[in-house]
Amino acid sequence: MARAKTTLRDDVQAVHARTQDQNFDGRVRAVVDAVRPCVDGGRFAVKRVEGELVSVEADCFTDGHDALRVLLRWRAADPAAPWQDVEMAHDVNDLWRGSFVAGPPGRYFYTVVAWVDHFLSWRHELERRTDPEDIALAARIGAGLARAAALRAQGEDRDALTDWANRLEQDAKRCAGDPQAQALKALALDADFAERVMRYPDRSRETCWPDELPLLVDRPRARYSTWYELFPRSTSPEAGRHGTLKDCIARLPYVAELGFDVLYLPPIHPVGREKRKGKNNALVAAPDDVGSPWAIGAVEGGHKSVHPDLGTLDDFDALVKAANARGIEIALDIAYQCAPDHPYVKAHPNWFRWRPDGTVQYAENPPKKYQDIYPFDFESEDWRALWEELKNVFEFWIRHGVKIFRVDNPHTKAFPFWEWVIAELKQAYPEVIFLAEAFTRPKVMHRLAKLGYTQSYTYFAWRNTKYELTEYFTELTQGPGREYFRPNVWPNTPDILTETLQFGGRPAFMQRLTLAATLAASYGIYGPAFELLEAAPREPGSEEYLHSEKYEVRHWDLDRHDSLRAFIARVNRIRRDNPALQADWSLRFFPTDNEQLICYAKSTEDGANQIVCVVNLDPHNTHSGWVDLDLAALGIEPAMPYQMHDLITGARFLWHGARNFVQLDPQRSPAHIFRVHRRVHREHDFDYFM
Amino acid sequence: MARAKTTLRDDVQAVHARTQDQNFDGRVRAVVDAVRPCVDGGRFAVKRVEGELVSVEADCFTDGHDALRVLLRWRAADPAAPWQDVEMAHDVNDLWRGSFVAGPPGRYFYTVVAWVDHFLSWRHELERRTDPEDIALAARIGAGLARAAALRAQGEDRDALTDWANRLEQDAKRCAGDPQAQALKALALDADFAERVMRYPDRSRETCWPDELPLLVDRPRARYSTWYELFPRSTSPEAGRHGTLKDCIARLPYVAELGFDVLYLPPIHPVGREKRKGKNNALVAAPDDVGSPWAIGAVEGGHKSVHPDLGTLDDFDALVKAANARGIEIALDIAYQCAPDHPYVKAHPNWFRWRPDGTVQYAENPPKKYQDIYPFDFESEDWRALWEELKNVFEFWIRHGVKIFRVDNPHTKAFPFWEWVIAELKQAYPEVIFLAEAFTRPKVMHRLAKLGYTQSYTYFAWRNTKYELTEYFTELTQGPGREYFRPNVWPNTPDILTETLQFGGRPAFMQRLTLAATLAASYGIYGPAFELLEAAPREPGSEEYLHSEKYEVRHWDLDRHDSLRAFIARVNRIRRDNPALQADWSLRFFPTDNEQLICYAKSTEDGANQIVCVVNLDPHNTHSGWVDLDLAALGIEPAMPYQMHDLITGARFLWHGARNFVQLDPQRSPAHIFRVHRRVHREHDFDYFM
């Protein structure tokens, strides 16, 4: 099959060379002008999860009035995998559409081919012909096209096409006058024969989009996941004792009760002793201070060891098994940095940057200094060995059952490393999920997502007003980045205690959790600080926690009467029961007449599950106002009433028309999560109406 | 120099293969994430004219806090041409900017390189250091960097850098206490030395944007041109005589008086006699009917011949010469189609499509038939010879001094042909301009522009309301297509007599001309029909002219008292005197409170020339209203009055503030073309104020 591959460069020499080539065929007239989705011209993959529809658009046309046929082609990345062809349909303005369902996790490619179809062109012209002579002549031309198709056909089709060609030819010769011409036209336009010809198109002059565009398919949890972060050393039921992985196992029923499906643990490795930080990040640690889990490595081991106070590798394996039994996955923190006493520092001194005074360059961004942390030097002469070892860390934990990694500060490690390590790991383990913890500039965060990160932390923690939330989530869910950047939103983390939470009290925690859980299909909280309303900063103006678990062991009273555990469990249950909340792209905001009330909706593609949320953004005051739903988008008949079922309180409201009244007291329930029931009982539902 | 070229495909195998390659250097940490402008990922060229600024943006960053240096590189397409480097400056959010001035017409390439600059990183960190020990250590590191730069430097620079390194080293050793540290810091941050080091950067690990993006530079007339179309056969001063090219020469003073710089002639070749159309497109021609100039070719010759009734090739050469002497260029119509008696039909029967009844397929789009036109078959087996001959037609006329071609219906000829022929011709003749006459679907029009057309006809003729004009011209001047699609707008053509002109009378002609001439830097009219207000359609509802010159010779009375010649001359004079009107991208619309009043502005890049237009869009009624200028965009102090000088009437208005009143009577002058004078005389301009 001769394919016209267009060059990627509009260079006179290139055009000249291409057209002079013996294989160049100037008769290839179909044009594929653009194919979407496409990230950076095909440099990076678009992302979907298994079972999702991959909808592809292409701009295709040819010169003049001839008809095109356009195919969407896709295949698994394995070079031996066969191409699958899907006929694309013309929409408007030279836009063609086709789709396929994403297969199992892995890599795929898709592209588009188009050709000028002489049979289809002939048929479209014939439909508009009225003159008997024109019809007779067209029939003879059609006979020729049918004969050519017969030569490409097999078996029974070949015979049928030949017969048809003969009939057209004979009837055309005998055609004299309008009634015969009309019968001849009907024969020529016979739909069954058309279908038979279309099965054997002449694709000898098809044009192919020059790139095979990459598609990365993840498992469904990449799109919909509910994260709970806790410090294992703070899980002991007895105050004053260092928690263990066994304590974590005991905590699993609690995590399951709250409805989380990912339990994320900060680094569980031995903590460095040299330059160890004390409580509240004190420069000098007291003898009994436990240090930061992110200051990884000591004489007991490094990134592939478990902190002795937490337990053993066997304990870890037991935790993974027990969690999985409850539908919970363990996510590990991968922080590529070392404490000064990490074994790597002695074993591989050339993986670090040495200064003229014979010391290793610690992490610093003047005037800030992190003397307990040595970064790796990604410009090391020994970078290949460093890369291999870092990959090996991932592989070690994958072998211990971990399939989700939260990567610490990936934007401070070389980007080519991430592209390589994620590609290599996902090749072997396509089910693995990587969450990028990069709270940095937008283009840097997007680059990491393009390079392979499955999910990304976001700016959600600092988006509070209606304007901010609407702008940001519209960008996340409707902007071009949605093809590769999957948000995972967190109202708090061990590093981020926002002012909203510091000053908003319990209502603020409820508001922020509701927003996170309903605006994004993936969200997480850092607990038990969150459900226990921990709100004291280390100092005024700081977003650091006072008595941060990063530097000390805490003991939490999970049974406190003011805990949000029941509320969180309810919200996560709602997420689980309503598939509309398990994906991001359907998000739409609706106007309200009160700046403190935000209203938005999500729905499944078939419209069977519709959720409308209204959140009072003010933690201090009751607010009321009118919300203005887009009834057409919700599939509601303007004249019909509909029922709004608040899944938080269980209350049911009968609404009518687009504009409806809402009042929310933040002290009671700062939000409605409505499920929309379009059908309400009417008089004709009852016997006596008959 | 080791360059990290990123692959164009995010394919696991590709990433794996690349990283395994011996030449791959994982230590290349700078990232160039995007370069703009860029058409279809570099597949097609962006267009500029000679002397225009080519402003390039790039998204560049690296991991961590290190400093980048970024260069814009450009060169002429000639492979021997050297690269020119321009330092790019960081703006915000990882966006870098740089620019260069477009050179003489021809093809160019540009790209972006970036590297992590250790000297710059060290300097930025040092600026924030306060601790004396830190400063002393930093100075020693700086000495090392200076020494490395010295090794890359030449001559005097090398010595100076070595000296500096030594001083840093010595002073660092002696540094004890804060005053000495501050002096050392000042020495280390010395600006002259920094500049010297920066001249010899370590680019061994630079990263290069993988594409060299193409740039097509045209001569200035590609951007700013004023077209007049006339039928040479209608230029005879005596009614009833067939006009000649000599008559065209006599018409040149008139064309120059009106201020046009391109005189475009419909095909001047012999007209076919077979199936010739009669007056008003009658199916059968009378013996004295002259036929359509687009039915090209007869026994006297084809695309390389002059119609005997018009004169000879020598006459044509004389016309070109006479026109050029007046600053007018002759544009020829290239219509690749044949009358049935064109010599090609006998000489090259395989360039046409033959039907089973032994006849050639004429142009048709059922039920419409054009029996006097044979299209070329671009799927001919003999396509290479056809392409060569068609190219040869262009070359023939280029040799006769033609540098501007208006191409008839390019969208009905194969797209690969256009890419090839324009590339080949512009390679040899970079000054040639091609105008695409494709009134068709948007993507098709854009494709032709991408493939190389210099200018394109537009939908202007059918954009009449304020909303339509604002939307359309905002898209043309601010949308992504502006990089390659240069609009040329026509209020009328021999095929298009709009309803606006049919029913709007003289005011409509003035309005549409003013809009065309001020909204677009390139515009044209089909005259003398335009200035003589020709408005009768062939039949109601048709956009065809009654007694169309396409099918008959017309005689025009240019001296009619109601001719718009003086008005057109005035408007074209305004265009010539005001560079703001000679480019498209500065166009901005301002609000008015009357839907029939449209207000917009254009300015030169330096703001020295500012034009504000207000046009009454209603040909029937006087309209008044308030216009709301963006004073900041016009560089006007809000508190200062300014003068609006109407260049059409000569009237001067004193305006103040953003909101000002306008009234326009379409019977007198339906538009203001204001030149803005920011400076008005005040009391302190006079002696007695002192």
Coordinates of C-alpha atoms in Angstrom, one line a residue, chain B residues 48-430:
Chain B
R48 CA 6.8 37.8 8.1
V49 CA 7.9 40.5 5.7
E50 CA 11.3 42.0 5.4
G51 CA 12.1 44.4 8.3
E52 CA 9.4 43.0 10.6
L53 CA 10.3 41.9 14.1
V54 CA 10.2 38.1 14.6
S55 CA 9.3 37.8 18.3
V56 CA 9.9 34.3 19.7
E57 CA 8.7 32.9 23.0
A58 CA 10.0 29.8 24.6
D59 CA 9.0 27.9 27.8
C60 CA 12.2 26.9 29.5
F61 CA 13.2 25.7 32.9
T62 CA 15.2 23.2 34.8
D63 CA 14.9 21.2 38.0
G64 CA 15.5 22.9 41.3
H65 CA 16.7 26.5 41.6
D66 CA 19.6 26.6 39.1
A67 CA 19.8 29.5 36.6
L68 CA 19.3 29.0 32.9
R69 CA 20.6 30.8 29.9
V70 CA 18.5 30.6 26.8
L71 CA 19.4 31.6 23.2
L72 CA 17.2 32.2 20.2
R73 CA 19.1 30.9 17.1
W74 CA 18.2 31.7 13.5
R75 CA 19.7 31.4 10.1
A76 CA 18.8 31.7 6.4
A77 CA 17.7 28.4 4.9
D78 CA 20.9 28.0 2.8
P79 CA 22.6 25.2 4.7
A80 CA 25.9 27.2 4.5
A81 CA 24.3 30.2 6.3
P82 CA 25.7 30.6 9.8
W83 CA 23.5 30.6 12.9
Q84 CA 22.9 33.9 14.6
D85 CA 22.4 33.8 18.4
V86 CA 20.2 36.2 20.4
E87 CA 20.1 36.1 24.2
M88 CA 16.6 35.5 25.4
A89 CA 15.3 37.2 28.5
H90 CA 13.1 35.7 31.2
D91 CA 9.7 37.3 31.5
V92 CA 7.4 35.5 33.9
N93 CA 6.4 31.9 34.7
D94 CA 9.3 30.3 32.8
L95 CA 8.5 32.3 29.7
W96 CA 11.5 33.5 27.7
R97 CA 11.4 36.1 25.0
G98 CA 13.8 37.1 22.2
S99 CA 13.5 38.6 18.7
F100 CA 15.3 39.4 15.5
V101 CA 14.6 41.4 12.4
A102 CA 13.4 39.5 9.3
G103 CA 16.0 39.7 6.6
P104 CA 15.5 39.8 2.8
P105 CA 12.8 37.7 1.2
G106 CA 13.5 34.0 1.5
R107 CA 13.4 31.1 3.9
Y108 CA 14.8 31.0 7.4
F109 CA 14.9 28.7 10.4
Y110 CA 14.9 29.4 14.1
T111 CA 15.2 27.4 17.2
V112 CA 16.0 27.7 20.9
V113 CA 18.8 26.3 23.0
A114 CA 19.1 26.4 26.8
W115 CA 21.5 25.3 29.4
V116 CA 21.9 25.3 33.2
D117 CA 24.5 28.0 33.8
H118 CA 26.6 27.1 36.8
F119 CA 28.2 30.5 36.9
L120 CA 24.8 32.3 36.9
S121 CA 23.4 29.9 39.5
W122 CA 26.4 30.5 41.7
R123 CA 26.0 34.3 41.3
H124 CA 22.3 34.3 42.1
E125 CA 23.0 32.2 45.3
L126 CA 25.9 34.4 46.3
E127 CA 23.7 37.5 46.1
R128 CA 21.5 36.1 48.9
R129 CA 24.4 34.8 51.1
T130 CA 25.1 36.7 54.3
D131 CA 27.2 34.3 56.5
P132 CA 31.0 35.1 56.2
E133 CA 32.0 31.4 56.1
D134 CA 29.4 30.8 53.4
I135 CA 30.7 33.7 51.4
A136 CA 34.3 32.6 51.7
L137 CA 33.4 29.1 50.5
A138 CA 31.3 30.5 47.7
A139 CA 34.3 32.6 46.6
R140 CA 36.4 29.5 46.3
I141 CA 33.7 27.8 44.2
G142 CA 33.5 31.0 42.1
A143 CA 37.3 30.9 41.5
G144 CA 36.9 27.4 40.1
L145 CA 34.2 28.5 37.8
A146 CA 36.2 31.5 36.6
R147 CA 39.2 29.2 36.0
A148 CA 37.0 26.9 33.9
A149 CA 35.8 29.9 31.9
A150 CA 39.4 31.1 31.4
L151 CA 40.1 27.7 29.7
R152 CA 37.3 28.4 27.2
A153 CA 38.4 32.1 26.7
Q154 CA 40.9 33.6 24.4
G155 CA 43.7 36.2 24.7
E156 CA 43.1 39.1 27.1
D157 CA 39.9 37.6 28.5
R158 CA 41.7 34.4 29.5
D159 CA 44.3 36.4 31.5
A160 CA 41.8 38.6 33.1
L161 CA 39.7 35.6 34.2
T162 CA 42.7 33.8 35.6
D163 CA 43.7 36.9 37.5
W164 CA 40.2 37.2 38.9
A165 CA 40.1 33.6 40.0
N166 CA 43.4 34.0 41.8
R167 CA 42.2 37.1 43.6
L168 CA 39.0 35.4 44.7
E169 CA 41.0 32.4 45.9
Q170 CA 43.5 34.5 47.9
D171 CA 40.9 36.8 49.4
A172 CA 38.7 33.8 50.4
K173 CA 41.7 32.3 52.3
R174 CA 42.3 35.6 54.1
C175 CA 38.6 36.2 54.8
A176 CA 37.9 36.5 58.6
G177 CA 35.0 38.5 59.7
D178 CA 32.1 40.3 58.2
P179 CA 33.7 43.4 56.6
Q180 CA 36.2 41.3 54.7
A181 CA 33.4 38.9 53.7
Q182 CA 31.4 41.8 52.3
A183 CA 34.4 43.1 50.3
L184 CA 34.9 39.5 49.0
K185 CA 31.2 39.3 48.1
A186 CA 31.5 42.6 46.1
L187 CA 34.5 41.3 44.3
A188 CA 32.8 38.0 43.5
L189 CA 29.7 39.8 42.2
D190 CA 31.7 42.3 40.0
A191 CA 29.5 43.0 37.0
D192 CA 32.4 43.3 34.5
F193 CA 33.8 40.0 35.4
A194 CA 30.4 38.4 35.2
E195 CA 30.0 39.7 31.7
R196 CA 33.4 38.3 30.8
V197 CA 32.6 34.9 32.1
M198 CA 29.2 34.9 30.4
R199 CA 31.0 35.4 27.1
Y200 CA 32.5 31.9 27.5
P201 CA 29.7 29.8 28.8
D202 CA 29.9 26.0 29.3
R203 CA 27.4 24.9 26.7
S204 CA 28.5 21.2 26.7
R205 CA 25.2 20.2 28.2
E206 CA 22.8 22.5 26.4
T207 CA 19.5 21.2 25.2
C208 CA 18.1 22.2 21.8
W209 CA 14.5 22.4 20.7
P210 CA 14.3 19.4 18.4
D211 CA 12.9 21.3 15.5
E212 CA 14.3 24.1 13.4
L213 CA 11.1 26.0 12.8
P214 CA 10.6 27.4 9.3
L215 CA 10.1 31.1 8.7
L216 CA 9.1 32.5 5.3
V217 CA 10.0 36.2 4.7
D218 CA 8.2 38.0 1.9
R219 CA 8.7 41.5 0.6
P220 CA 6.6 44.2 2.2
R221 CA 3.9 44.2 -0.4
A222 CA 2.9 40.8 0.8
R223 CA 1.5 42.5 3.9
Y224 CA 0.4 45.9 2.5
S225 CA -1.1 46.0 -1.0
T226 CA -4.0 47.8 -2.7
W227 CA -5.6 46.0 -5.6
Y228 CA -7.6 47.1 -8.6
E229 CA -9.1 44.5 -10.8
L230 CA -10.3 45.3 -14.3
F231 CA -11.1 43.5 -17.5
P232 CA -8.7 44.6 -20.2
R233 CA -11.2 44.0 -22.9
S234 CA -13.5 46.7 -21.3
T235 CA -10.8 49.4 -21.3
S236 CA -11.4 50.8 -24.8
P237 CA -12.3 54.5 -24.6
E238 CA -14.7 53.9 -27.6
A239 CA -17.9 52.1 -26.8
G240 CA -18.3 48.9 -28.9
R241 CA -14.5 48.3 -29.5
H242 CA -12.7 45.4 -27.8
G243 CA -10.2 46.8 -25.3
T244 CA -6.5 46.1 -25.7
L245 CA -3.4 46.0 -23.5
K246 CA -2.5 49.3 -25.0
D247 CA -5.8 50.7 -23.7
C248 CA -4.7 49.3 -20.3
I249 CA -1.5 51.4 -20.5
A250 CA -3.7 54.4 -21.1
R251 CA -5.7 53.5 -18.1
L252 CA -2.7 53.5 -15.8
P253 CA -2.8 57.2 -14.8
Y254 CA -6.4 56.6 -13.6
V255 CA -5.4 53.6 -11.5
A256 CA -2.5 55.6 -10.1
E257 CA -4.8 58.5 -9.3
L258 CA -7.0 56.2 -7.3
G259 CA -4.0 55.1 -5.3
F260 CA -3.8 51.4 -6.3
D261 CA -0.4 49.6 -6.4
V262 CA -1.5 46.3 -7.9
L263 CA -3.5 46.1 -11.1
Y264 CA -4.9 42.6 -11.5
L265 CA -6.1 41.3 -14.8
P266 CA -8.4 38.3 -15.3
P267 CA -6.9 35.8 -17.8
I268 CA -5.6 37.5 -20.9
H269 CA -5.3 34.3 -23.0
P270 CA -7.2 33.2 -26.1
V271 CA -10.8 32.2 -25.2
G272 CA -12.2 28.9 -26.2
R273 CA -14.9 28.7 -28.9
E274 CA -16.3 25.2 -28.2
K275 CA -19.3 25.4 -25.8
R276 CA -18.6 29.1 -25.4
K277 CA -21.0 30.8 -23.0
G278 CA -23.1 33.8 -24.2
K279 CA -24.0 37.0 -22.4
N280 CA -25.2 36.6 -18.9
N281 CA -23.9 33.0 -18.9
A282 CA -26.2 31.9 -21.7
L283 CA -25.7 28.2 -22.6
V284 CA -25.3 29.1 -26.3
A285 CA -23.2 32.0 -27.4
A286 CA -24.1 34.4 -30.2
P287 CA -21.6 34.6 -33.0
D288 CA -20.2 37.9 -31.6
D289 CA -20.1 36.9 -28.0
V290 CA -16.6 37.0 -26.5
G291 CA -16.9 34.2 -24.0
S292 CA -15.5 33.9 -20.5
P293 CA -11.8 34.7 -20.1
W294 CA -11.6 31.7 -17.7
A295 CA -12.5 29.3 -20.6
I296 CA -8.9 29.4 -21.5
G297 CA -7.3 28.2 -24.8
A298 CA -8.2 28.0 -28.4
V299 CA -6.4 27.4 -31.7
E300 CA -4.4 30.7 -31.1
G301 CA -2.9 29.2 -27.9
G302 CA -3.3 28.6 -24.2
H303 CA -1.9 29.7 -20.9
K304 CA 1.2 31.2 -22.4
S305 CA -0.4 33.2 -25.1
V306 CA -2.1 36.6 -25.3
H307 CA -5.6 36.9 -26.8
P308 CA -5.0 38.4 -30.2
D309 CA -7.8 40.9 -29.6
L310 CA -5.9 42.2 -26.6
G311 CA -2.6 42.5 -28.4
T312 CA 0.7 40.8 -28.3
L313 CA 3.3 39.6 -25.8
D314 CA 5.2 42.8 -26.6
D315 CA 2.2 44.8 -25.7
F316 CA 2.1 42.9 -22.4
D317 CA 5.7 43.6 -21.7
A318 CA 5.1 47.3 -22.4
L319 CA 2.2 47.3 -20.0
V320 CA 4.3 45.8 -17.2
K321 CA 7.0 48.4 -17.8
A322 CA 4.6 51.3 -17.9
A323 CA 2.8 50.1 -14.8
N324 CA 6.1 49.6 -12.9
A325 CA 7.1 53.1 -13.8
R326 CA 4.1 54.3 -11.9
G327 CA 4.7 52.1 -8.9
I328 CA 2.0 49.7 -10.0
E329 CA 2.5 46.0 -10.4
I330 CA 0.6 43.8 -12.8
A331 CA -1.0 40.7 -11.2
L332 CA -2.1 37.9 -13.5
D333 CA -4.8 35.4 -13.0
I334 CA -3.7 31.8 -13.1
A335 CA -6.7 29.6 -13.8
Y336 CA -5.6 26.0 -14.3
Q337 CA -8.4 24.8 -16.5
C338 CA -9.0 24.5 -20.3
A339 CA -11.6 25.3 -22.8
P340 CA -12.4 22.2 -24.9
D341 CA -10.4 23.6 -27.8
H342 CA -7.3 24.4 -25.7
P343 CA -4.2 23.0 -27.4
Y344 CA -3.4 20.9 -24.3
V345 CA -6.5 18.7 -24.9
K346 CA -5.1 17.3 -28.2
A347 CA -1.5 17.4 -27.1
H348 CA -2.0 15.8 -23.7
P349 CA -5.2 13.9 -23.7
N350 CA -4.0 12.0 -20.6
W351 CA -4.1 15.2 -18.5
F352 CA -8.0 15.0 -18.6
R353 CA -10.5 12.5 -17.4
W354 CA -12.2 10.5 -20.2
R355 CA -15.6 9.0 -19.9
P356 CA -16.8 5.7 -21.3
D357 CA -18.6 7.5 -24.2
G358 CA -15.2 8.9 -25.4
T359 CA -15.8 12.5 -24.1
V360 CA -13.8 14.5 -21.6
Q361 CA -15.3 15.0 -18.2
Y362 CA -16.2 18.7 -18.0
A363 CA -16.4 20.6 -14.7
E364 CA -19.6 19.8 -12.9
N365 CA -21.1 19.6 -9.5
P366 CA -24.4 18.1 -10.2
P367 CA -26.8 19.5 -11.1
K368 CA -24.5 22.4 -12.1
K369 CA -22.5 21.9 -15.3
Y370 CA -19.7 23.9 -16.8
Q371 CA -19.5 22.4 -20.3
D372 CA -17.0 25.1 -21.5
I373 CA -14.4 24.1 -18.9
Y374 CA -12.3 21.0 -18.7
P375 CA -10.5 20.6 -15.4
F376 CA -7.1 18.9 -15.3
D377 CA -7.1 15.4 -13.9
F378 CA -4.6 15.6 -11.0
E379 CA -4.8 11.8 -10.8
S380 CA -3.4 11.5 -14.3
E381 CA -0.7 8.8 -14.8
D382 CA 1.2 11.6 -16.4
W383 CA 1.0 13.9 -13.3
R384 CA 4.7 14.7 -13.3
A385 CA 4.6 16.2 -16.8
L386 CA 1.4 18.0 -15.9
W387 CA 3.0 19.5 -12.8
E388 CA 6.1 20.6 -14.7
E389 CA 4.0 22.3 -17.4
L390 CA 1.8 24.1 -14.9
K391 CA 5.0 25.4 -13.1
N392 CA 6.2 26.4 -16.5
V393 CA 3.2 28.6 -17.0
F394 CA 4.1 30.6 -13.9
E395 CA 7.8 30.8 -15.0
F396 CA 6.8 32.0 -18.4
W397 CA 5.0 35.0 -16.9
I398 CA 7.6 35.6 -14.3
R399 CA 10.1 36.0 -17.2
H400 CA 7.7 38.6 -18.6
G401 CA 8.0 40.6 -15.4
V402 CA 5.0 39.4 -13.4
K403 CA 5.6 38.9 -9.7
I404 CA 2.1 38.7 -8.4
F405 CA -0.4 35.9 -9.2
R406 CA -4.0 35.6 -8.3
V407 CA -4.7 31.9 -8.5
D408 CA -8.2 30.9 -9.5
N409 CA -10.0 28.2 -7.4
P410 CA -6.8 26.6 -6.0
H411 CA -8.9 24.4 -3.8
T412 CA -10.1 22.4 -6.8
K413 CA -6.5 21.4 -7.6
A414 CA -4.5 18.8 -5.7
F415 CA -2.9 20.2 -2.5
P416 CA 0.5 18.5 -2.9
F417 CA 0.9 20.3 -6.3
W418 CA 0.6 23.7 -4.6
E419 CA 3.1 22.8 -1.9
W420 CA 5.5 21.7 -4.5
V421 CA 5.0 24.5 -7.1
I422 CA 5.1 27.3 -4.6
A423 CA 8.2 26.0 -2.9
E424 CA 10.0 25.6 -6.2
L425 CA 9.0 29.0 -7.5
K426 CA 9.7 30.9 -4.2
Q427 CA 13.1 29.1 -4.1
A428 CA 14.0 30.7 -7.4
Y429 CA 11.9 33.9 -7.1
P430 CA 11.4 34.7 -3.4

